[in-house]
Amino acid sequence: MAMRPEDVLRLIAAARGDAICIPTMTTAPAWRDLAPDDLSVACVGFMGGASAMGLGLALARPDRRVVVFDGDGSLLMQLGSLATIAGAGARNLTHLVFKNGVYHTSGSQEIPGGLQVDFVTMAKGAGYRAAYAVHELDDFKKRLPSMLTDPGPLLVELYTGLSEKTPMTARGGQPFNQQAETLRTKLVRPR
């Protein structure tokens, strides 16, 4: 049975420390509910941008872990980002791919290749330091501490079901420019 995205996000919220998190598409509503005041900015409305945004933040803030919550459909929109991320060698970047085989936000149409798309092989081929798949929540719980500390770039393909909410069905949130300004303000504030 596939992991529930909300269960995965709940575990990350409890363990993330001061990591900067980049939720995208169907992870954004649940993350907003779980961690309303954390260091994050949601990539909703520009499908495929989460990995590039995560890389930019990881390079700008090498003192913090950056965790990208990507979707399989979103990553397919920007596969070139795998090579860019690997080439940059951001040791503080964890790239989580929530794999459900569909474009859930736009109506659950199957992505090209469906569940057969192998992001682990692609990430390794692009030059990520490590990449692996997780199919069960217990395995995710065991591996989560190392996902937040192992040198990156690290890609983890998470076999999940559909989220309870999507950006289209959930209410709330802030426009991207407000989110970005809030994150900037939090990051420049002295510790």
Coordinates of N, CA and C in Angstrom, one line a residue:
M1 N 0.8 -1.2 0.0 CA 0.0 0.0 0.0 C 0.9 1.3 0.0
A2 N 0.6 2.2 -0.8 CA 1.3 3.4 -0.9 C 1.2 4.3 0.3
M3 N 2.3 5.0 0.6 CA 2.3 5.9 1.8 C 1.4 7.1 1.5
R4 N 0.8 7.5 2.6 CA -0.1 8.8 2.5 C 0.9 10.0 2.6
P5 N 0.8 10.9 1.6 CA 1.7 12.1 1.6 C 1.6 12.8 3.0
E6 N 0.4 12.9 3.5 CA 0.3 13.7 4.8 C 1.1 13.0 5.9
D7 N 1.2 11.7 5.9 CA 1.9 11.0 7.0 C 3.4 11.2 6.8
V8 N 3.9 11.2 5.6 CA 5.3 11.5 5.3 C 5.6 13.0 5.7
L9 N 4.8 13.9 5.4 CA 5.0 15.3 5.7 C 4.9 15.5 7.2
R10 N 4.1 14.8 7.9 CA 4.0 15.0 9.4 C 5.3 14.5 10.0
L11 N 5.9 13.5 9.5 CA 7.2 13.0 10.0 C 8.3 14.0 9.7
I12 N 8.3 14.6 8.5 CA 9.3 15.6 8.2 C 9.1 16.8 9.1
A13 N 7.9 17.3 9.3 CA 7.7 18.5 10.1 C 8.2 18.3 11.5
A14 N 8.2 17.1 12.0 CA 8.7 16.8 13.4 C 10.2 16.7 13.4
A15 N 10.8 16.4 12.3 CA 12.3 16.1 12.3 C 13.1 17.2 11.6
R16 N 12.5 18.2 11.0 CA 13.3 19.0 10.0 C 14.2 20.0 10.7
G17 N 14.0 20.3 12.0 CA 14.9 21.4 12.6 C 14.7 22.7 11.9
D18 N 15.8 23.3 11.5 CA 15.8 24.6 10.9 C 15.9 24.5 9.3
A19 N 15.6 23.4 8.8 CA 15.7 23.2 7.3 C 14.7 24.2 6.6
I20 N 15.1 24.6 5.4 CA 14.2 25.4 4.6 C 13.5 24.3 3.7
C21 N 12.2 24.4 3.7 CA 11.4 23.4 2.9 C 10.7 24.1 1.8
I22 N 10.6 23.3 0.6 CA 10.0 23.8 -0.6 C 8.9 22.9 -1.0
P23 N 7.7 23.0 -0.5 CA 6.6 22.2 -1.0 C 6.1 22.6 -2.3
T24 N 5.6 21.7 -3.1 CA 5.1 22.0 -4.4 C 3.7 21.3 -4.6
M25 N 2.9 21.9 -5.4 CA 1.6 21.4 -5.8 C 0.9 20.6 -4.7
T26 N 0.7 19.3 -4.7 CA -0.2 18.7 -3.8 C 0.4 18.6 -2.4
T27 N 1.7 18.8 -2.2 CA 2.2 18.8 -0.8 C 2.0 20.1 -0.1
A28 N 1.7 21.2 -0.9 CA 1.6 22.5 -0.3 C 0.5 22.7 0.7
P29 N -0.8 22.3 0.4 CA -1.8 22.5 1.4 C -1.6 21.8 2.7
A30 N -1.1 20.6 2.7 CA -0.9 19.8 3.9 C 0.3 20.4 4.7
W31 N 1.3 20.8 4.0 CA 2.5 21.4 4.7 C 2.1 22.7 5.3
R32 N 1.3 23.5 4.7 CA 0.8 24.8 5.2 C 0.1 24.5 6.5
D33 N -0.7 23.4 6.6 CA -1.4 23.1 7.8 C -0.5 22.6 8.9
L34 N 0.5 21.8 8.5 CA 1.4 21.1 9.5 C 2.5 22.1 10.0
A35 N 2.9 23.0 9.2 CA 4.1 23.8 9.6 C 3.8 25.3 9.1
P36 N 2.8 25.9 9.6 CA 2.4 27.2 9.1 C 3.5 28.3 9.3
D37 N 4.4 28.2 10.2 CA 5.4 29.3 10.5 C 6.8 28.8 10.2
D38 N 7.0 27.8 9.4 CA 8.4 27.3 9.2 C 9.0 28.1 8.1
L39 N 10.3 27.8 7.8 CA 11.0 28.4 6.7 C 10.7 27.6 5.4
S40 N 9.7 28.1 4.8 CA 9.3 27.5 3.5 C 8.7 28.5 2.5
V41 N 8.7 28.1 1.3 CA 8.0 28.8 0.2 C 7.4 27.8 -0.7
A42 N 6.1 27.9 -1.0 CA 5.5 26.9 -1.8 C 5.6 27.2 -3.3
C43 N 5.9 26.2 -4.1 CA 5.9 26.4 -5.5 C 4.6 25.9 -6.1
V44 N 3.6 26.8 -6.1 CA 2.3 26.4 -6.7 C 2.1 27.4 -7.8
G45 N 1.7 26.9 -9.0 CA 1.5 27.7 -10.1 C 2.6 27.8 -11.1
F46 N 3.8 27.2 -10.8 CA 4.8 27.1 -11.8 C 5.4 25.7 -11.6
M47 N 4.7 24.8 -12.2 CA 5.0 23.4 -12.1 C 6.4 23.1 -12.6
G48 N 7.2 22.4 -11.8 CA 8.5 22.0 -12.1 C 9.6 23.0 -11.5
G49 N 9.2 24.0 -10.8 CA 10.1 25.0 -10.3 C 10.7 24.7 -9.0
A50 N 10.2 23.7 -8.2 CA 10.6 23.5 -6.9 C 12.1 23.1 -6.8
S51 N 12.5 22.2 -7.7 CA 13.9 21.7 -7.6 C 14.9 22.9 -7.9
A52 N 14.6 23.7 -8.8 CA 15.5 24.9 -9.1 C 15.5 25.9 -8.0
M53 N 14.3 26.1 -7.4 CA 14.2 27.0 -6.3 C 15.0 26.5 -5.1
G54 N 14.8 25.2 -4.9 CA 15.6 24.5 -3.8 C 17.1 24.6 -4.0
L55 N 17.5 24.4 -5.2 CA 19.0 24.6 -5.5 C 19.4 26.0 -5.2
G56 N 18.7 27.0 -5.7 CA 19.1 28.4 -5.4 C 19.2 28.7 -3.9
L57 N 18.3 28.2 -3.2 CA 18.3 28.4 -1.7 C 19.5 27.6 -1.1
A58 N 19.7 26.4 -1.5 CA 20.8 25.6 -1.0 C 22.1 26.3 -1.2
L59 N 22.3 26.8 -2.4 CA 23.6 27.5 -2.7 C 23.7 28.8 -2.0
A60 N 22.6 29.5 -1.8 CA 22.6 30.8 -1.1 C 22.8 30.6 0.4
R61 N 22.3 29.5 1.0 CA 22.4 29.2 2.4 C 23.0 27.9 2.7
P62 N 24.3 27.7 2.5 CA 24.9 26.4 2.7 C 24.9 26.0 4.1
D63 N 24.6 26.9 5.0 CA 24.5 26.6 6.5 C 23.3 25.9 6.9
R64 N 22.3 25.8 5.9 CA 21.0 25.1 6.3 C 20.7 24.0 5.3
R65 N 20.0 23.0 5.8 CA 19.5 21.9 4.9 C 18.3 22.5 4.1
V66 N 18.2 22.2 2.9 CA 17.1 22.6 2.0 C 16.4 21.2 1.6
V67 N 15.1 21.1 1.8 CA 14.4 19.9 1.5 C 13.3 20.3 0.5
V68 N 13.4 19.7 -0.7 CA 12.4 20.0 -1.8 C 11.4 18.9 -1.7
F69 N 10.1 19.2 -1.7 CA 9.0 18.2 -1.8 C 8.4 18.3 -3.2
D70 N 9.0 17.6 -4.1 CA 8.7 17.6 -5.5 C 7.6 16.6 -5.8
G71 N 6.9 16.8 -6.9 CA 6.0 15.8 -7.4 C 6.6 15.1 -8.7
D72 N 6.2 13.9 -8.9 CA 6.7 13.2 -10.1 C 6.3 14.0 -11.4
G73 N 5.1 14.5 -11.5 CA 4.7 15.2 -12.6 C 5.4 16.5 -12.8
S74 N 5.6 17.2 -11.6 CA 6.4 18.5 -11.6 C 7.8 18.2 -12.1
L75 N 8.5 17.2 -11.6 CA 9.8 17.0 -11.9 C 10.0 16.6 -13.4
L76 N 9.0 15.9 -13.9 CA 9.0 15.6 -15.4 C 9.0 16.9 -16.2
M77 N 8.4 17.9 -15.7 CA 8.4 19.2 -16.5 C 9.8 19.8 -16.6
Q78 N 10.7 19.5 -15.7 CA 12.0 20.1 -15.6 C 13.1 19.1 -15.3
L79 N 13.1 18.0 -16.1 CA 14.1 17.0 -15.9 C 15.5 17.5 -16.0
G80 N 15.8 18.5 -16.7 CA 17.1 19.1 -16.8 C 17.6 19.6 -15.5
S81 N 16.7 19.9 -14.5 CA 17.2 20.3 -13.2 C 18.0 19.3 -12.5
L82 N 17.8 18.0 -12.8 CA 18.6 17.0 -12.2 C 20.1 17.2 -12.5
A83 N 20.4 17.4 -13.7 CA 21.8 17.6 -14.1 C 22.4 18.9 -13.5
T84 N 21.5 20.0 -13.5 CA 21.9 21.3 -12.9 C 22.2 21.1 -11.5
I85 N 21.4 20.4 -10.7 CA 21.5 20.2 -9.3 C 22.8 19.4 -9.0
A86 N 23.0 18.3 -9.8 CA 24.1 17.5 -9.6 C 25.4 18.2 -9.9
G87 N 25.4 19.0 -11.0 CA 26.6 19.8 -11.3 C 26.9 20.9 -10.3
A88 N 25.9 21.4 -9.6 CA 26.2 22.4 -8.6 C 26.7 21.8 -7.3
G89 N 26.4 20.5 -7.1 CA 27.0 19.8 -5.9 C 26.5 20.3 -4.6
A90 N 25.3 20.8 -4.5 CA 24.9 21.3 -3.2 C 24.8 20.2 -2.2
R91 N 25.7 20.2 -1.2 CA 25.8 19.1 -0.2 C 24.6 19.2 0.8
N92 N 23.9 20.3 0.8 CA 22.8 20.5 1.8 C 21.4 20.3 1.2
L93 N 21.3 19.7 0.0 CA 20.1 19.6 -0.7 C 19.5 18.2 -0.6
T94 N 18.3 18.1 -0.1 CA 17.5 16.8 -0.2 C 16.4 17.0 -1.1
H95 N 16.2 16.1 -2.1 CA 15.2 16.3 -3.1 C 14.3 15.1 -3.0
L96 N 13.1 15.3 -2.4 CA 12.1 14.2 -2.2 C 11.1 14.3 -3.3
V97 N 10.9 13.2 -4.0 CA 9.9 13.1 -5.1 C 8.8 12.3 -4.7
F98 N 7.6 12.9 -4.5 CA 6.4 12.3 -4.1 C 5.8 11.6 -5.4
K99 N 5.9 10.3 -5.5 CA 5.6 9.6 -6.8 C 4.2 8.9 -6.6
N100 N 3.3 9.4 -7.4 CA 1.9 8.8 -7.4 C 1.5 8.5 -8.9
G101 N 2.3 8.8 -9.9 CA 2.0 8.5 -11.2 C 1.0 9.3 -12.0
V102 N 0.5 10.4 -11.3 CA -0.5 11.2 -12.0 C -0.2 12.7 -11.8
Y103 N -0.8 13.6 -12.6 CA -0.8 15.0 -12.4 C -2.1 15.2 -11.5
H104 N -1.9 15.1 -10.2 CA -3.1 15.1 -9.3 C -3.8 16.5 -9.3
T105 N -3.0 17.6 -9.3 CA -3.6 18.9 -9.2 C -4.5 19.2 -10.4
S106 N -4.2 18.7 -11.5 CA -5.1 19.1 -12.7 C -6.1 18.0 -13.1
G107 N -6.3 17.0 -12.2 CA -7.4 16.1 -12.5 C -7.0 14.6 -12.5
S108 N -5.8 14.4 -12.0 CA -5.2 13.0 -11.9 C -5.0 12.3 -13.2
Q109 N -4.6 13.0 -14.3 CA -4.3 12.4 -15.5 C -2.9 11.7 -15.3
E110 N -2.8 10.5 -15.9 CA -1.5 9.8 -15.8 C -0.4 10.6 -16.4
I111 N 0.8 10.6 -15.7 CA 2.0 11.3 -16.2 C 2.5 10.4 -17.3
P112 N 3.3 10.9 -18.3 CA 4.0 10.1 -19.3 C 4.8 9.0 -18.6
G113 N 4.6 7.8 -18.9 CA 5.3 6.7 -18.2 C 4.7 6.2 -16.9
G114 N 3.8 6.9 -16.4 CA 3.2 6.5 -15.1 C 4.1 6.2 -14.0
L115 N 3.9 5.1 -13.3 CA 4.8 4.7 -12.2 C 6.0 4.0 -12.7
Q116 N 6.2 3.8 -14.0 CA 7.4 3.2 -14.5 C 8.6 4.2 -14.6
V117 N 8.3 5.4 -14.6 CA 9.4 6.4 -14.6 C 10.3 6.2 -13.4
D118 N 11.6 6.1 -13.6 CA 12.6 5.8 -12.6 C 13.5 7.0 -12.3
F119 N 13.1 7.8 -11.4 CA 13.8 9.0 -11.0 C 15.1 8.7 -10.3
V120 N 15.2 7.6 -9.6 CA 16.4 7.2 -8.9 C 17.5 7.0 -10.0
T121 N 17.2 6.2 -11.0 CA 18.2 6.0 -12.1 C 18.6 7.3 -12.8
M122 N 17.6 8.1 -13.0 CA 17.9 9.4 -13.7 C 18.8 10.3 -12.8
A123 N 18.5 10.4 -11.5 CA 19.3 11.2 -10.6 C 20.7 10.7 -10.5
K124 N 20.9 9.3 -10.4 CA 22.2 8.8 -10.3 C 23.0 9.1 -11.6
G125 N 22.3 8.9 -12.7 CA 22.9 9.2 -14.0 C 23.3 10.6 -14.2
A126 N 22.5 11.5 -13.6 CA 22.9 13.0 -13.6 C 24.0 13.3 -12.7
G127 N 24.3 12.5 -11.7 CA 25.4 12.8 -10.8 C 25.1 13.1 -9.4
Y128 N 23.9 12.9 -9.0 CA 23.5 13.0 -7.5 C 24.5 12.1 -6.7
R129 N 24.8 12.6 -5.5 CA 25.7 11.8 -4.6 C 25.0 10.5 -4.3
A130 N 23.7 10.5 -4.1 CA 22.9 9.3 -3.7 C 21.5 9.5 -4.1
A131 N 20.9 8.3 -4.4 CA 19.5 8.3 -4.8 C 18.9 6.9 -4.5
Y132 N 17.7 6.9 -4.0 CA 17.1 5.6 -3.7 C 15.6 5.8 -3.5
A133 N 14.8 4.7 -3.5 CA 13.4 4.7 -3.4 C 12.9 4.2 -2.1
V134 N 11.8 4.7 -1.6 CA 11.2 4.3 -0.3 C 9.8 4.0 -0.6
H135 N 9.3 2.8 -0.2 CA 8.0 2.3 -0.5 C 7.1 2.2 0.7
E136 N 7.7 2.2 1.9 CA 6.9 2.0 3.1 C 7.2 3.1 4.1
L137 N 6.2 3.4 4.9 CA 6.4 4.5 5.9 C 7.4 4.1 7.0
D138 N 7.4 2.8 7.4 CA 8.4 2.4 8.4 C 9.8 2.6 7.9
D139 N 10.1 2.3 6.6 CA 11.4 2.5 6.1 C 11.7 4.0 6.0
F140 N 10.7 4.8 5.6 CA 10.9 6.3 5.6 C 11.3 6.8 7.0
K141 N 10.6 6.3 8.0 CA 10.9 6.7 9.4 C 12.4 6.4 9.8
K142 N 12.8 5.2 9.4 CA 14.2 4.8 9.7 C 15.2 5.7 9.0
R143 N 14.9 6.0 7.7 CA 15.9 6.7 6.9 C 15.8 8.2 7.0
L144 N 14.8 8.8 7.5 CA 14.6 10.2 7.6 C 15.7 11.0 8.2
P145 N 16.3 10.5 9.4 CA 17.4 11.3 10.0 C 18.6 11.4 9.0
S146 N 18.9 10.4 8.3 CA 20.0 10.5 7.4 C 19.7 11.3 6.1
M147 N 18.4 11.3 5.8 CA 18.0 12.2 4.6 C 18.2 13.7 5.0
L148 N 18.2 14.0 6.2 CA 18.3 15.4 6.7 C 19.8 15.7 7.0
T149 N 20.7 14.8 6.9 CA 22.1 15.0 7.3 C 23.1 14.5 6.3
D150 N 22.8 13.5 5.5 CA 23.7 13.0 4.5 C 24.1 14.0 3.5
P151 N 25.3 14.0 3.0 CA 25.7 15.0 2.0 C 24.9 14.8 0.7
G152 N 24.5 15.9 0.2 CA 23.7 15.9 -1.0 C 24.5 16.3 -2.2
P153 N 23.9 16.4 -3.3 CA 22.5 16.3 -3.5 C 22.0 14.9 -3.4
L154 N 20.9 14.7 -2.7 CA 20.3 13.4 -2.4 C 18.9 13.4 -3.0
L155 N 18.5 12.4 -3.7 CA 17.2 12.3 -4.2 C 16.5 11.0 -3.6
V156 N 15.3 11.2 -3.1 CA 14.6 10.0 -2.5 C 13.2 10.0 -3.2
E157 N 12.9 8.9 -3.9 CA 11.7 8.7 -4.6 C 10.7 8.0 -3.6
L158 N 9.6 8.7 -3.3 CA 8.7 8.2 -2.3 C 7.4 7.8 -3.0
Y159 N 7.1 6.5 -2.8 CA 5.9 5.9 -3.5 C 4.7 6.3 -2.6
T160 N 3.9 7.2 -3.0 CA 2.8 7.7 -2.2 C 1.5 7.6 -3.0
G161 N 0.4 7.7 -2.3 CA -0.9 7.8 -2.9 C -1.2 9.3 -3.1
L162 N -2.5 9.6 -3.4 CA -2.9 10.9 -3.6 C -3.1 11.7 -2.3
S163 N -2.8 13.0 -2.3 CA -3.0 13.9 -1.2 C -4.5 14.1 -1.0
E164 N -4.8 14.4 0.2 CA -6.2 14.7 0.5 C -6.7 16.0 -0.1
K165 N -5.8 16.9 -0.2 CA -6.1 18.3 -0.8 C -5.1 18.6 -1.9
T166 N -5.6 19.4 -2.8 CA -4.7 19.9 -3.8 C -4.8 21.5 -3.7
P167 N -3.9 22.2 -4.4 CA -4.0 23.6 -4.4 C -5.3 24.1 -5.0
M168 N -5.9 23.3 -5.8 CA -7.2 23.6 -6.4 C -8.4 23.4 -5.5
T169 N -8.3 22.5 -4.5 CA -9.4 22.2 -3.6 C -9.2 22.8 -2.2
A170 N -8.0 23.2 -1.9 CA -7.7 23.8 -0.5 C -7.8 25.3 -0.6
R171 N -8.2 25.9 0.5 CA -8.3 27.3 0.6 C -7.2 27.8 1.4
G172 N -6.9 29.1 1.3 CA -5.8 29.7 2.2 C -4.5 29.8 1.4
G173 N -3.5 30.1 2.2 CA -2.2 30.3 1.5 C -2.0 31.8 1.2
Q174 N -0.8 32.1 0.8 CA -0.4 33.5 0.4 C 0.1 33.5 -1.0
P175 N 0.0 34.6 -1.7 CA 0.6 34.7 -3.0 C 2.1 34.5 -2.9
F176 N 2.7 34.0 -3.9 CA 4.1 33.6 -3.9 C 5.0 34.8 -3.5
N177 N 4.8 35.9 -4.0 CA 5.7 37.1 -3.6 C 5.6 37.3 -2.1
Q178 N 4.5 37.2 -1.5 CA 4.4 37.4 0.0 C 5.2 36.2 0.7
Q179 N 5.0 35.0 0.2 CA 5.8 33.9 0.8 C 7.3 34.1 0.7
A180 N 7.7 34.5 -0.5 CA 9.2 34.8 -0.7 C 9.7 35.9 0.2
E181 N 8.9 36.9 0.4 CA 9.4 38.0 1.3 C 9.4 37.6 2.7
T182 N 8.4 36.8 3.1 CA 8.4 36.3 4.5 C 9.6 35.4 4.8
L183 N 9.9 34.5 3.8 CA 11.1 33.6 4.0 C 12.4 34.5 4.0
R184 N 12.5 35.4 3.1 CA 13.7 36.3 3.1 C 13.9 37.0 4.4
T185 N 12.8 37.5 5.0 CA 12.9 38.2 6.3 C 13.3 37.3 7.4
K186 N 12.8 36.1 7.4 CA 13.2 35.1 8.4 C 14.7 34.7 8.3
L187 N 15.1 34.6 7.0 CA 16.5 34.1 6.8 C 17.5 35.2 7.1
V188 N 17.2 36.4 7.0 CA 18.2 37.5 7.3 C 18.1 38.0 8.7
R189 N 17.1 37.5 9.5 CA 17.0 37.9 10.9 C 18.2 37.3 11.6
P190 N 18.9 38.0 12.5 CA 20.0 37.4 13.2 C 19.5 36.3 14.1
R191 N 20.3 35.3 14.3 CA 20.0 34.1 15.2 C 20.1 34.4 16.6

